[in-house]
Every structure is written in structure tokens, then in C-alpha cells.
């Protein structure tokens, strides 16, 4: 059977709808009612109050016991941050859809494990030999036992024992953020190649053995003091990467080779007249063009959905993520596609709206506003891009000539402060030239600049003499600066 992306989404929703799950809409990717969360980073965000048992929360989803949806997610800052991988690998995006099913105090481990296995192997007909599952191995510090129940349940549905692996707190205890709902989880991984024992490649960042679905057994609320409070009821929360599932069902080795991304590549090709996309990575992508295609296709999705849901580019928190992503993308467009910056993303936008507008009508409704905001922001960046690149060249030349081969923290800061080059953009440029930088030094430069903007000259001089640890002490009592997203998860 052929699996075009829209059919994959529909099949997932229908499978759970047939099992008494209510199909709910994706929440806004901008969590307007949760000031601790930068962007929706998982399907469960909108259900957080139900898990916590917060009074009044149940009204919104009154009497709902089971739900299913596809949630718009952004992971480009905060606790779950994949921005630096995007463009480089074949399966992390800054914006993606997370398919999920939920039980609110209704069914628990047994049923969710049965559902996931049946859906993947009977409906989507994935080969069980290619699937590996994991369970939580327990944690002494948290006082939690290994989740042998999950292991047995996987065996009961027919998973071979050597395809069931224990995992530690990093991979098998899911947390939304620094605080909030959490619990042990059990994940499903897929081996794209087969004909081998891939168990040792699970959770090793191997693009051919990738995580597809996480089943979280919600039981705790992480407190500020790091302790775990038991929730009033136990819930099921699952999340499956839509683009990853599509890539597997379409038998591709990369999310970017699927019909989720090909219409965007076609549009980028049309607008830039660059050579077509060939899905090469790392050193194989000799001219860097495939990487640039990926970055731009990914970023136009983030920009469109974030702006449609009300996050406009500015200098703090959510808005700064949007700005950073737009600047990062614009620079790729200019460097690799020789594109004019000022209305680049708005020319790619129609392809995205056409492709995803049916599932997410908000981007149709907001299309002209999004285009306007993108153009305005791009034009503003275009005005300083030339000078900023010249300044970067000067710093780079100095670094090479002096033999340090490294940008100083002050230089990185100046590029941000004077030319609006976000730190991650400067780092990309430095990486392209094999020039180093030191994160601690950049941090000192940033703190120094902040101090300078609010204190006397003497204060600045004294401050400049502090080392990073002294500065960290000083900083403890302070509100985080606006350009980072430290206050968000
Ligand atoms: P990974 O280990 O691959 O980074 P994760 O463990 O961070 O994934 P979860 O928090 O468990 O991911 O989220 C549930 C599912 O969402 C994952 O199993 C994966 O399929 C998908 N997913 C997570 N991050 C991304 C991303 N950046 N782009 C696309 N899909 C993602
Ligand atoms: Mg991750
Ligand atoms: Mg993982
Ligand atoms: Mg995971």
C-alpha cells in the first residue's frame, strides 16, 4: 500500500477514534496560557492541567477519558532544543507534528502497548523484525524500580526478548520541563536497514535506527526541589514523530525524502533556480546545497506556524526564537542560493500553505499577515547582513593571522549587538571556516555588556575583572537576560 503523508495522519487518528478516543485539535504552538513553556514541545502540553488534577482544568475536556490528535511542536530552545541538528541530520526538525493518544485515568500500560503494536504491525504493516522497544531500567536516586511490567507486556504482544532493551533516565524517563508531569516511558525504535541485529544501535544517534514513538506512563509531578510527587491518577501520554513515521512507510532513509518536504524543495528550486535536492548529508553534501534546502524547508515551517499562532519576531523569549530562525534561514538562502534577502521566505510560503492548509486552516487564514511579517523582518536583517558579514570576515582574518584560530567572546557579542547576528548564526559561520569559539567567553561578554548597560564606568571595569564563576554567583539572584530563554523549558 502507498502511504501519502495525509493518509498516514488520517489513519493514525482513525485507529484511535475507532477505539473510543475523541479526535481533538492541535493546541496553538504558542502556549499563550503557560508562561514557563517556550513553545509546545509535545502533544501532552495542552493536557498538563488534567494530569496535574488542577481544579477547573477538567472543564475544558469535561468527561473526556481518551483523546487523539496531531500536535504542532517546536523544539528550538528550552529543555528540548534541536535547532543545532537541523539541516545536518535526517530526522530532527525545529517544527514537526507529534501524533499522540491519551488516556486520562482510563487505560494504562497494557492497552497502550497493545494499541501501538497493533497499529504499527497490523495497520501500517511494519516488519516486527525491524522494531525494537525499550523500558525504564529504574533509578536509585529517584527510588524507582525497573519497569519489568512494561517488558512483560511487550513480550505478551509478541516482541522477541532480544528486541526489548532497558534504558536509563535520559532516554526512558520523560519530563516535559524542569517541573511538571513526568513518568517512566517505553519507546519504539525502527531499524531502516534490517537483516542485522540493530539492538546495539538503539539510542545511539544512528540515523538508520531511529526512535519513532514514545509511550509515557504519567505518574509523577516533578517539583522545584527535584522530588517527585505522585499524581492523583495514572495516565497514558504518547508521542510519535509524524515525519519519521511517514519516512518509514514511504521506505525512505530520510524524513526529507518524503512528500512532507518534496513540495517545499520544488518551490525552493523554482524560486532560486539552484540544482535540485539530492538528500546528501555531511561531507557527501559537497556544495552545502542540500543542507541549505533542508534548513530553509524546516525553517519556513517553524516561521509560518509560530507567526500564525501569534509569536512575532522580537528580542525576547519566543519572539527571539522566531527572529533567530529567520536570520539563520535568510543567511543560508543568501550564501548557498545567492537569493535576495527581503522577501525570500514569503516566496516559499505558498507551497507550504497549499500543502498543509487543509489540516491547519490557521495558516491559510494568516497567510498574508505571515508574509508581511516575514518580509519586514527579513528586510530589516538584509540592511545589516552585508556589514555584519564584512565584520565577521575581519574577525575571521584576525583569528587566522594571529594563529589563535578562534573568535573572542567580545567579537561574537559585537556581531549580535551591532549587526543582529544571533550567536548560533555566528557559530555556523565560524564552523564553515573551521574557526573556533569558547562558550564561556561568549557568556562573559554577554554578561559584561548587560552590566555595562546598567552601571557606572567603574563598575564595568571591576566587573570585567571577574571570572566566570564570580559572575555566575552575581547572577544567581537576577532575572535572566531577555535574549536567552533560560526562564523557559
Ligand atoms: P530523539 O531522541 O530522537 O531526539 P526524543 O526522545 O527527544 O527524540 P520525545 O520527547 O520522546 O523525543 O518525543 C516523542 C517523539 O517525537 C519521538 O519519538 C520522535 O518520533 C518525535 N520527535 C522528537 N523530536 C523531534 C524532532 N526534533 N523532529 C521530529 N520528530 C521529533
Ligand atoms: Mg530529542
Ligand atoms: Mg530519545
Ligand atoms: Mg523519546
Coordinates of C-alpha atoms and ligand atoms in Angstrom, one line a residue:
X1 CA 0.0 0.0 0.0
X2 CA 1.1 3.6 -0.7
X3 CA 1.2 5.9 2.2
X4 CA 1.0 9.6 1.2
X5 CA 1.5 11.8 4.3
X6 CA -2.1 12.9 4.7
X7 CA -3.3 9.3 4.7
X8 CA -0.7 8.4 7.4
X9 CA -2.1 11.2 9.6
X10 CA -5.7 10.2 9.0
X11 CA -5.1 6.5 9.6
X12 CA -3.5 7.2 13.0
X13 CA -6.4 9.4 14.1
X14 CA -9.0 7.0 12.8
X15 CA -7.4 4.0 14.5
X16 CA -7.8 5.6 17.9
X17 CA -11.1 7.2 17.1
X18 CA -12.3 3.6 16.4
X19 CA -11.2 2.8 20.0
X20 CA -13.3 5.5 21.7
X21 CA -10.7 8.3 21.5
X22 CA -12.0 11.7 20.8
X23 CA -10.2 13.5 18.0
X24 CA -9.1 16.9 19.3
X25 CA -7.4 19.8 17.5
X26 CA -3.8 20.6 17.9
X27 CA -3.3 23.3 20.5
X28 CA -1.6 26.6 19.5
X29 CA 2.1 26.0 19.0
X30 CA 2.5 29.2 21.1
X31 CA 1.4 28.3 24.6
X32 CA -0.4 31.5 25.5
X33 CA -1.5 30.3 28.8
X34 CA 1.7 28.7 30.1
X35 CA 4.4 31.3 30.8
X36 CA 7.0 28.6 31.6
X37 CA 6.9 27.0 28.2
X38 CA 8.6 28.5 25.2
X39 CA 6.6 26.6 22.5
X40 CA 4.5 23.5 22.5
X41 CA 7.2 20.8 22.6
X42 CA 4.9 17.7 23.0
X43 CA 1.3 16.7 22.5
X44 CA 0.7 16.5 26.2
X45 CA 1.3 20.2 26.9
X46 CA -2.4 21.1 26.4
X47 CA -3.4 18.3 28.8
X48 CA -1.0 19.2 31.6
X49 CA -3.7 20.6 33.9
X50 CA -5.6 17.3 33.5
X51 CA -2.6 15.3 34.5
X52 CA -1.9 17.6 37.5
X53 CA -5.5 17.4 38.5
X54 CA -5.7 21.2 38.7
X55 CA -9.2 22.4 39.7
X56 CA -11.2 23.6 36.8
X57 CA -8.9 22.1 34.3
X58 CA -11.2 19.2 33.6
X59 CA -14.0 21.6 32.4
X60 CA -12.2 22.2 29.1
X61 CA -12.1 18.5 28.4
X62 CA -15.1 17.5 30.6
X63 CA -15.7 13.8 30.8
X64 CA -13.1 13.1 28.2
X65 CA -11.4 9.8 29.0
X66 CA -9.4 9.2 25.8
X67 CA -8.1 11.6 23.2
X68 CA -6.1 11.5 20.0
X69 CA -4.5 14.3 17.9
X70 CA -1.6 15.6 15.9
X71 CA 0.1 18.4 17.8
X72 CA 2.2 21.2 16.2
X73 CA 5.5 21.2 18.1
X74 CA 8.6 23.4 18.1
X75 CA 11.9 22.3 19.6
X76 CA 14.2 25.3 19.1
X77 CA 15.1 26.4 22.6
X78 CA 14.3 25.4 26.2
X79 CA 14.6 21.9 27.6
X80 CA 14.0 20.1 24.2
X81 CA 16.2 22.0 21.7
X82 CA 17.1 20.5 18.4
X83 CA 17.9 23.7 16.4
X84 CA 21.6 22.9 16.0
X85 CA 20.9 19.5 14.5
X86 CA 18.5 20.8 11.9
X87 CA 19.9 20.7 8.4
X88 CA 22.6 18.3 9.5
X89 CA 20.6 15.1 10.2
X90 CA 17.8 13.4 8.5
X91 CA 15.2 13.2 11.3
X92 CA 15.2 16.2 13.6
X93 CA 13.2 19.3 12.7
X94 CA 12.6 22.5 14.6
X95 CA 8.9 22.2 13.7
X96 CA 7.2 18.9 13.5
X97 CA 3.9 17.1 14.1
X98 CA 3.6 14.8 17.0
X99 CA 0.9 12.2 16.8
X100 CA -0.5 11.1 20.1
X101 CA -3.1 9.1 22.0
X102 CA -4.1 9.7 25.6
X103 CA -5.8 8.0 28.5
X104 CA -6.9 10.3 31.3
X105 CA -7.0 8.0 34.3
X106 CA -8.6 5.4 32.0
X107 CA -6.5 2.6 30.4
X108 CA -2.8 2.2 31.3
X109 CA 0.3 0.3 30.1
X110 CA -1.3 -2.9 28.8
X111 CA -3.7 -1.3 26.4
X112 CA -1.4 1.4 25.1
X113 CA 1.3 -1.2 24.4
X114 CA -1.3 -3.4 22.6
X115 CA -2.6 -0.4 20.6
X116 CA 0.9 0.7 19.5
X117 CA 1.9 -2.7 18.5
X118 CA -1.3 -3.5 16.6
X119 CA -1.2 -0.1 14.8
X120 CA 2.4 -0.4 13.7
X121 CA 2.5 -4.1 12.7
X122 CA -1.1 -4.8 11.6
X123 CA -2.4 -1.5 10.2
X124 CA 0.9 0.1 9.0
X125 CA 2.3 -3.4 8.5
X126 CA 5.8 -2.7 9.7
X127 CA 8.0 -5.7 9.9
X128 CA 8.3 -6.7 13.6
X129 CA 12.0 -7.7 13.0
X130 CA 12.8 -4.1 12.3
X131 CA 11.2 -2.9 15.6
X132 CA 12.9 -2.5 18.9
X133 CA 11.3 -1.4 22.2
X134 CA 12.8 0.0 25.4
X135 CA 11.7 0.1 29.1
X136 CA 12.9 2.1 32.1
X137 CA 15.7 0.3 33.9
X138 CA 15.0 2.1 37.2
X139 CA 16.9 4.7 39.1
X140 CA 18.4 4.5 42.6
X141 CA 18.4 8.2 43.3
X142 CA 14.7 8.6 42.4
X143 CA 13.9 5.4 44.3
X144 CA 12.3 3.9 41.3
X145 CA 12.3 0.2 40.3
X146 CA 12.9 -1.2 36.8
X147 CA 9.7 -1.3 34.8
X148 CA 9.6 -5.0 34.2
X149 CA 5.9 -4.8 33.8
X150 CA 6.4 -3.0 30.5
X151 CA 8.9 -5.6 29.4
X152 CA 6.5 -8.4 30.1
X153 CA 3.7 -6.6 28.3
X154 CA 5.9 -6.2 25.2
X155 CA 6.7 -9.9 25.3
X156 CA 3.0 -10.7 25.7
X157 CA 2.2 -8.9 22.4
X158 CA 4.9 -11.0 20.7
X159 CA 8.1 -8.9 20.7
X160 CA 11.2 -11.0 20.8
X161 CA 13.1 -10.7 24.0
X162 CA 16.3 -9.6 22.2
X163 CA 14.3 -6.7 20.8
X164 CA 13.4 -5.4 24.2
X165 CA 16.1 -3.2 25.8
X166 CA 16.5 -1.4 29.2
X167 CA 17.1 2.3 29.1
X168 CA 18.3 4.9 31.6
X169 CA 16.7 8.1 33.0
X170 CA 17.9 10.1 30.0
X171 CA 16.0 8.1 27.4
X172 CA 13.3 6.3 29.4
X173 CA 12.0 8.8 31.9
X174 CA 10.1 11.6 30.1
X175 CA 9.7 15.0 31.5
X176 CA 8.0 18.0 30.0
X177 CA 10.4 20.5 31.6
X178 CA 12.2 21.3 34.8
X179 CA 9.0 20.8 36.6
X180 CA 5.6 19.3 35.8
X181 CA 4.2 15.9 34.7
X182 CA 6.6 13.1 34.1
X183 CA 7.0 9.3 34.3
X184 CA 8.9 6.3 33.0
X185 CA 8.5 5.7 29.3
X186 CA 8.7 2.9 26.8
X187 CA 9.8 3.7 23.3
X188 CA 9.7 2.1 19.9
X189 CA 12.6 2.3 17.5
X190 CA 12.9 1.3 13.9
X191 CA 15.8 -0.2 12.0
X192 CA 15.7 1.2 8.5
X193 CA 18.1 -1.3 7.1
X194 CA 17.3 -4.8 8.6
X195 CA 18.9 -8.1 8.2
X196 CA 21.2 -7.5 11.2
X197 CA 21.0 -7.2 14.9
X198 CA 20.4 -3.5 15.4
X199 CA 19.9 -3.6 19.2
X200 CA 23.2 -2.0 19.9
X201 CA 22.4 1.0 17.7
X202 CA 19.2 2.0 19.5
X203 CA 19.5 5.5 21.1
X204 CA 23.0 5.9 19.6
X205 CA 22.1 8.8 17.2
X206 CA 22.3 6.4 14.3
X207 CA 20.1 7.8 11.5
X208 CA 19.2 4.3 10.4
X209 CA 18.0 3.1 13.8
X210 CA 15.7 5.9 14.9
X211 CA 13.2 6.5 17.7
X212 CA 9.6 6.7 16.4
X213 CA 7.2 6.5 19.3
X214 CA 7.3 7.2 22.9
X215 CA 4.7 5.8 25.4
X216 CA 4.9 7.7 28.7
X217 CA 3.3 6.3 31.8
X218 CA 2.4 9.5 33.6
X219 CA 2.5 9.1 37.4
X220 CA 4.5 12.0 38.9
X221 CA 4.8 15.8 39.1
X222 CA 8.4 16.9 39.2
X223 CA 8.7 19.6 42.0
X224 CA 11.1 22.6 42.1
X225 CA 13.2 20.8 44.7
X226 CA 13.6 17.9 42.2
X227 CA 11.5 15.5 44.2
X228 CA 8.6 13.5 42.6
X229 CA 5.1 14.0 43.8
X230 CA 2.7 11.2 42.9
X231 CA -0.2 12.4 40.7
X232 CA -3.8 11.9 41.7
X233 CA -4.3 9.4 38.9
X234 CA -2.2 7.5 36.3
X235 CA -2.4 8.5 32.7
X236 CA -1.1 7.5 29.3
X237 CA 0.6 10.1 27.1
X238 CA 2.2 9.1 23.8
X239 CA 4.0 10.9 21.1
X240 CA 5.1 9.7 17.6
X241 CA 7.0 11.8 15.2
X242 CA 4.7 12.1 12.1
X243 CA 7.5 12.9 9.6
X244 CA 9.6 9.9 10.9
X245 CA 6.6 7.5 10.5
X246 CA 6.0 8.8 7.0
X247 CA 9.6 8.3 6.0
X248 CA 9.4 4.7 7.2
X249 CA 6.1 4.0 5.5
X250 CA 7.4 5.5 2.3
X251 CA 10.6 3.4 2.6
X252 CA 12.9 6.4 2.6
X253 CA 16.1 6.8 4.6
X254 CA 15.4 10.4 5.4
X255 CA 12.3 12.4 6.5
X256 CA 13.3 15.0 3.9
X257 CA 12.9 12.5 1.0
X258 CA 9.1 12.2 1.7
X259 CA 6.2 14.2 0.4
X260 CA 6.2 16.2 3.6
X261 CA 9.3 18.1 2.3
X262 CA 9.4 17.5 -1.5
X263 CA 6.8 20.2 -2.4
X264 CA 8.9 22.7 -0.4
X265 CA 12.1 21.7 -2.2
X266 CA 10.3 22.0 -5.5
X267 CA 9.3 25.5 -4.6
X268 CA 12.8 26.5 -3.3
X269 CA 14.2 25.1 -6.6
X270 CA 11.7 27.2 -8.6
X271 CA 12.5 30.4 -6.6
X272 CA 16.2 30.0 -6.6
X273 CA 17.0 28.0 -9.7
X274 CA 19.5 26.1 -7.7
X275 CA 20.3 22.5 -8.6
X276 CA 17.6 20.1 -7.4
X277 CA 17.7 18.5 -3.9
X278 CA 19.6 15.2 -3.7
X279 CA 19.3 14.3 0.0
X280 CA 23.1 14.2 0.8
X281 CA 24.5 14.8 4.3
X282 CA 27.7 15.9 5.9
X283 CA 30.8 15.5 3.7
X284 CA 28.7 14.0 0.9
X285 CA 26.9 17.3 0.5
X286 CA 30.0 18.8 -1.1
X287 CA 28.5 22.2 -2.0
X288 CA 26.3 22.5 1.1
X289 CA 23.2 23.0 -1.1
X290 CA 21.2 20.0 0.3
X291 CA 21.8 21.2 3.8
X292 CA 20.6 24.7 2.8
X293 CA 17.5 23.2 1.2
X294 CA 16.7 21.3 4.5
X295 CA 17.3 24.3 6.7
X296 CA 15.1 26.6 4.6
X297 CA 12.3 24.0 4.3
X298 CA 12.4 23.3 8.0
X299 CA 12.6 27.0 9.0
X300 CA 9.7 28.1 6.8
X301 CA 7.5 25.6 8.6
X302 CA 8.5 26.9 12.0
X303 CA 8.2 30.6 11.0
X304 CA 4.8 30.1 9.4
X305 CA 3.2 28.1 12.2
X306 CA 4.8 30.2 15.0
X307 CA 3.7 33.5 13.5
X308 CA 0.3 32.2 12.6
X309 CA -0.2 31.3 16.2
X310 CA 0.9 34.8 17.4
X311 CA 4.7 34.6 18.0
X312 CA 6.2 37.6 16.2
X313 CA 9.9 38.2 15.8
X314 CA 11.4 40.3 18.6
X315 CA 14.2 40.3 21.1
X316 CA 12.9 38.1 23.9
X317 CA 11.9 34.5 24.6
X318 CA 9.6 33.2 21.9
X319 CA 10.0 36.2 19.6
X320 CA 13.7 35.8 19.7
X321 CA 13.5 32.2 18.6
X322 CA 11.5 33.3 15.6
X323 CA 14.0 36.1 14.8
X324 CA 16.9 33.7 15.2
X325 CA 15.4 31.1 12.9
X326 CA 14.5 33.7 10.3
X327 CA 18.0 35.1 10.3
X328 CA 19.6 31.7 10.3
X329 CA 17.5 30.7 7.3
X330 CA 18.0 34.0 5.4
X331 CA 21.7 33.7 5.6
X332 CA 21.6 30.2 4.2
X333 CA 19.4 31.4 1.4
X334 CA 21.8 34.1 0.5
X335 CA 25.0 32.2 0.9
X336 CA 24.0 28.9 -0.8
X337 CA 21.3 30.1 -3.2
X338 CA 22.5 33.6 -3.9
X339 CA 19.0 34.7 -3.1
X340 CA 17.9 38.3 -2.5
X341 CA 17.0 38.7 1.2
X342 CA 14.0 40.8 1.8
X343 CA 11.2 38.6 0.5
X344 CA 12.7 35.2 0.3
X345 CA 10.6 33.2 2.8
X346 CA 7.4 34.7 1.6
X347 CA 8.0 33.3 -1.8
X348 CA 8.3 29.8 -0.4
X349 CA 5.3 30.2 1.9
X350 CA 2.5 29.5 -0.8
X351 CA 3.9 25.9 -1.2
X352 CA 3.6 25.3 2.5
X353 CA 0.1 26.8 2.7
X354 CA -1.1 24.7 -0.2
X355 CA 0.4 21.5 1.3
X356 CA -0.7 21.9 5.0
X357 CA -3.5 24.4 4.9
X358 CA -6.2 21.8 4.8
X359 CA -5.1 20.2 8.1
X360 CA -4.2 23.5 9.7
X361 CA -6.5 26.2 8.3
X362 CA -4.9 28.9 10.5
X363 CA -2.0 29.2 8.1
X364 CA -4.4 29.9 5.3
X365 CA -6.2 32.5 7.3
X366 CA -3.0 34.1 8.4
X367 CA -1.1 33.8 5.1
X368 CA -0.9 37.4 4.2
X369 CA 0.0 38.6 7.7
X370 CA 2.7 36.0 7.9
X371 CA 4.1 37.1 4.5
X372 CA 4.1 40.7 5.6
X373 CA 5.9 40.0 8.9
X374 CA 8.5 37.8 7.2
X375 CA 9.2 40.5 4.6
X376 CA 9.5 43.2 7.2
X377 CA 11.8 41.2 9.4
X378 CA 13.9 39.9 6.5
X379 CA 14.3 43.4 5.0
X380 CA 15.5 44.7 8.4
X381 CA 18.1 41.9 8.6
X382 CA 19.1 42.4 5.0
X383 CA 20.1 46.0 5.8
X384 CA 22.8 44.9 8.2
X385 CA 23.7 41.5 6.7
X386 CA 26.4 42.9 4.3
X387 CA 28.1 44.9 7.0
X388 CA 27.9 42.1 9.5
X389 CA 29.5 39.6 7.1
X390 CA 32.3 42.1 6.4
X391 CA 32.8 42.5 10.2
X392 CA 32.8 38.7 10.6
X393 CA 35.4 38.4 7.8
X394 CA 37.6 40.9 9.7
X395 CA 37.3 38.9 12.9
X396 CA 38.0 35.7 11.0
X397 CA 41.0 37.0 9.3
X398 CA 42.4 38.2 12.6
X399 CA 41.8 34.8 14.1
X400 CA 43.6 33.1 11.3
X401 CA 46.5 35.5 11.1
X402 CA 47.1 35.7 14.8
X403 CA 47.2 31.9 14.9
X404 CA 44.5 31.7 17.7
X405 CA 42.0 30.5 15.0
X406 CA 39.3 31.5 17.4
X407 CA 36.7 34.2 17.7
X408 CA 36.8 36.0 21.1
X409 CA 33.7 36.3 23.2
X410 CA 33.6 40.1 22.6
X411 CA 33.6 39.5 18.8
X412 CA 30.7 37.2 19.0
X413 CA 28.8 39.6 21.2
X414 CA 29.6 42.5 18.9
X415 CA 28.2 40.7 15.9
X416 CA 25.0 40.2 17.8
X417 CA 24.8 43.6 19.4
X418 CA 25.7 45.7 16.3
X419 CA 24.6 43.5 13.4
X420 CA 21.9 41.3 14.9
X421 CA 23.8 38.1 14.2
X422 CA 22.4 35.6 16.7
X423 CA 25.1 33.5 18.4
X424 CA 24.1 30.3 16.6
X425 CA 24.4 32.1 13.3
X426 CA 27.9 33.3 14.1
X427 CA 28.8 29.8 15.2
X428 CA 27.6 28.4 11.9
X429 CA 29.8 30.9 10.0
X430 CA 32.7 30.1 12.2
X431 CA 32.2 26.3 11.7
X432 CA 32.1 26.9 7.9
X433 CA 35.6 28.4 8.2
X434 CA 36.9 26.0 10.8
X435 CA 37.3 28.8 13.3
X436 CA 36.7 28.0 17.0
X437 CA 35.0 29.9 19.8
X438 CA 34.6 29.5 23.5
X439 CA 31.1 29.4 25.0
X440 CA 32.2 30.5 28.4
X441 CA 33.9 33.6 26.9
X442 CA 30.8 34.4 24.9
X443 CA 28.8 34.2 28.1
X444 CA 31.2 36.5 29.9
X445 CA 31.0 39.0 27.0
X446 CA 27.2 38.9 27.1
X447 CA 27.1 39.4 30.9
X448 CA 29.6 42.2 30.7
X449 CA 27.6 44.0 28.1
X450 CA 24.5 43.7 30.2
X451 CA 26.3 45.0 33.2
X452 CA 27.7 47.9 31.2
X453 CA 24.3 49.0 30.1
X454 CA 23.2 49.5 33.6
X455 CA 26.1 50.5 35.8
X456 CA 28.9 53.1 36.1
X457 CA 32.2 53.0 34.3
X458 CA 34.0 51.9 37.5
X459 CA 31.5 49.1 37.9
X460 CA 32.2 47.9 34.4
X461 CA 35.9 47.9 34.9
X462 CA 35.5 46.0 38.2
X463 CA 33.1 43.6 36.5
X464 CA 35.4 43.0 33.6
X465 CA 38.0 41.6 36.1
X466 CA 35.6 38.9 37.5
X467 CA 36.0 35.3 36.3
X468 CA 33.1 33.3 35.1
X469 CA 32.4 31.7 38.4
X470 CA 32.2 35.0 40.2
X471 CA 29.9 36.2 37.6
X472 CA 27.7 33.2 38.0
X473 CA 27.5 33.9 41.7
X474 CA 26.5 37.5 41.0
X475 CA 23.9 36.3 38.6
X476 CA 22.1 33.9 40.8
X477 CA 19.7 36.4 42.2
X478 CA 19.0 38.1 38.9
X479 CA 16.2 37.8 36.4
X480 CA 17.6 36.1 33.3
X481 CA 18.5 38.4 30.4
X482 CA 15.9 38.8 27.7
X483 CA 18.0 37.4 24.8
X484 CA 18.2 33.9 26.2
X485 CA 15.4 31.6 27.1
X486 CA 16.6 30.4 30.4
X487 CA 13.3 31.1 32.1
X488 CA 11.5 28.8 29.7
X489 CA 11.5 25.0 29.5
Ligands
LIG1 P1 15.2 11.9 19.9 O1 15.8 11.0 20.9 O2 15.2 11.3 18.5 O3 15.7 13.3 19.9 P2 13.2 12.5 21.8 O4 13.4 11.3 22.7 O5 13.7 13.8 22.1 O6 13.6 12.1 20.3 P3 10.4 12.6 22.6 O7 10.5 13.7 23.5 O8 10.3 11.2 23.2 O9 11.6 12.6 21.5 O10 9.2 12.8 21.6 C1 8.3 11.9 21.0 C2 8.6 11.6 19.6 O11 8.6 12.8 18.8 C3 9.9 11.0 19.3 O12 9.8 9.6 19.4 C4 10.1 11.3 17.8 O13 9.5 10.5 16.9 C5 9.5 12.7 17.7 N1 10.5 13.8 17.7 C6 11.1 14.3 18.8 N2 11.9 15.3 18.5 C7 11.7 15.5 17.1 C8 12.2 16.5 16.2 N3 13.1 17.4 16.6 N4 11.8 16.4 14.9 C9 11.0 15.4 14.5 N5 10.4 14.5 15.3 C10 10.8 14.5 16.6
LIG2 MG1 15.4 14.7 21.4
LIG3 MG1 15.1 9.9 22.6
LIG4 MG1 12.0 9.9 23.4

